[in-house]
Amino acid sequence: MSVTSRARAVTRTGVKVQRRIVIAQALFWPTMILTGAALGTAAVIVVRRRRALPHPDPVPVRPVDTAVG
């Protein structure tokens, strides 16, 4: 293997690695945005479902008559 073919092989490997890094960086922010949107949507759905549940009327608390007399 000559020096030039070795240099080409190293260059090809470097280009492959750089390409993978660029792809990972390009996909990072869209992934973060979509994940945040999905979590926000899930939170809104949970809150709406909890608010829609029927809640029993709370029993009014009556103070205990402790009048001394």
mmCIF file of C-alpha atoms in Angstrom:
data_model
loop_
_atom_site.group_PDB
_atom_site.id
_atom_site.type_symbol
_atom_site.label_atom_id
_atom_site.label_comp_id
_atom_site.label_asym_id
_atom_site.label_seq_id
_atom_site.Cartn_x
_atom_site.Cartn_y
_atom_site.Cartn_z
ATOM 1 C CA MET A 1 0.000 0.000 0.000
ATOM 2 C CA SER A 2 1.515 3.274 -1.089
ATOM 3 C CA VAL A 3 1.605 6.458 0.925
ATOM 4 C CA THR A 4 -0.939 8.145 -1.338
ATOM 5 C CA SER A 5 -3.452 5.306 -1.101
ATOM 6 C CA ARG A 6 -3.035 5.268 2.682
ATOM 7 C CA ALA A 7 -3.611 9.010 2.789
ATOM 8 C CA ARG A 8 -6.739 8.607 0.654
ATOM 9 C CA ALA A 9 -8.059 5.893 2.977
ATOM 10 C CA VAL A 10 -7.477 8.088 6.029
ATOM 11 C CA THR A 11 -9.158 11.007 4.265
ATOM 12 C CA ARG A 12 -12.157 8.842 3.365
ATOM 13 C CA THR A 13 -12.463 7.703 6.981
ATOM 14 C CA GLY A 14 -12.275 11.296 8.183
ATOM 15 C CA VAL A 15 -14.971 12.370 5.731
ATOM 16 C CA LYS A 16 -17.239 9.520 6.877
ATOM 17 C CA VAL A 17 -16.829 10.532 10.513
ATOM 18 C CA GLN A 18 -17.482 14.196 9.706
ATOM 19 C CA ARG A 19 -20.598 13.251 7.745
ATOM 20 C CA ARG A 20 -21.949 11.275 10.711
ATOM 21 C CA ILE A 21 -21.269 14.192 13.057
ATOM 22 C CA VAL A 22 -23.067 16.626 10.739
ATOM 23 C CA ILE A 23 -26.078 14.312 10.486
ATOM 24 C CA ALA A 24 -26.224 13.907 14.275
ATOM 25 C CA GLN A 25 -26.028 17.674 14.780
ATOM 26 C CA ALA A 26 -28.668 18.313 12.128
ATOM 27 C CA LEU A 27 -31.081 15.875 13.767
ATOM 28 C CA PHE A 28 -30.491 17.026 17.363
ATOM 29 C CA TRP A 29 -32.647 20.179 17.492
ATOM 30 C CA PRO A 30 -35.609 18.839 15.506
ATOM 31 C CA THR A 31 -35.618 15.834 17.837
ATOM 32 C CA MET A 32 -35.550 18.084 20.905
ATOM 33 C CA ILE A 33 -38.350 20.275 19.525
ATOM 34 C CA LEU A 34 -40.563 17.305 18.663
ATOM 35 C CA THR A 35 -39.941 15.708 22.058
ATOM 36 C CA GLY A 36 -40.859 18.952 23.824
ATOM 37 C CA ALA A 37 -44.013 19.303 21.742
ATOM 38 C CA ALA A 38 -45.036 15.725 22.511
ATOM 39 C CA LEU A 39 -44.461 16.202 26.247
ATOM 40 C CA GLY A 40 -46.378 19.487 26.214
ATOM 41 C CA THR A 41 -49.293 17.890 24.383
ATOM 42 C CA ALA A 42 -49.352 14.988 26.835
ATOM 43 C CA ALA A 43 -49.346 17.414 29.784
ATOM 44 C CA VAL A 44 -52.262 19.377 28.312
ATOM 45 C CA ILE A 45 -54.246 16.177 27.773
ATOM 46 C CA VAL A 46 -53.616 15.011 31.349
ATOM 47 C CA VAL A 47 -54.665 18.377 32.791
ATOM 48 C CA ARG A 48 -57.842 18.480 30.701
ATOM 49 C CA ARG A 49 -58.789 14.939 31.701
ATOM 50 C CA ARG A 50 -58.244 15.684 35.384
ATOM 51 C CA ARG A 51 -60.380 18.812 35.176
ATOM 52 C CA ALA A 52 -63.138 16.909 33.381
ATOM 53 C CA LEU A 53 -63.420 14.256 36.107
ATOM 54 C CA PRO A 54 -66.453 14.667 38.351
ATOM 55 C CA HIS A 55 -65.466 15.888 41.786
ATOM 56 C CA PRO A 56 -67.750 15.222 44.749
ATOM 57 C CA ASP A 57 -68.959 18.315 46.572
ATOM 58 C CA PRO A 58 -66.812 18.877 49.614
ATOM 59 C CA VAL A 59 -68.591 18.497 52.924
ATOM 60 C CA PRO A 60 -68.589 21.842 54.709
ATOM 61 C CA VAL A 61 -66.608 21.789 57.915
ATOM 62 C CA ARG A 62 -68.711 22.842 60.877
ATOM 63 C CA PRO A 63 -66.861 24.299 63.804
ATOM 64 C CA VAL A 64 -67.240 22.388 67.044
ATOM 65 C CA ASP A 65 -69.288 24.304 69.586
ATOM 66 C CA THR A 66 -66.914 24.792 72.500
ATOM 67 C CA ALA A 67 -68.698 27.636 74.218
ATOM 68 C CA VAL A 68 -68.193 27.502 77.961
ATOM 69 C CA GLY A 69 -71.099 28.741 79.886
#
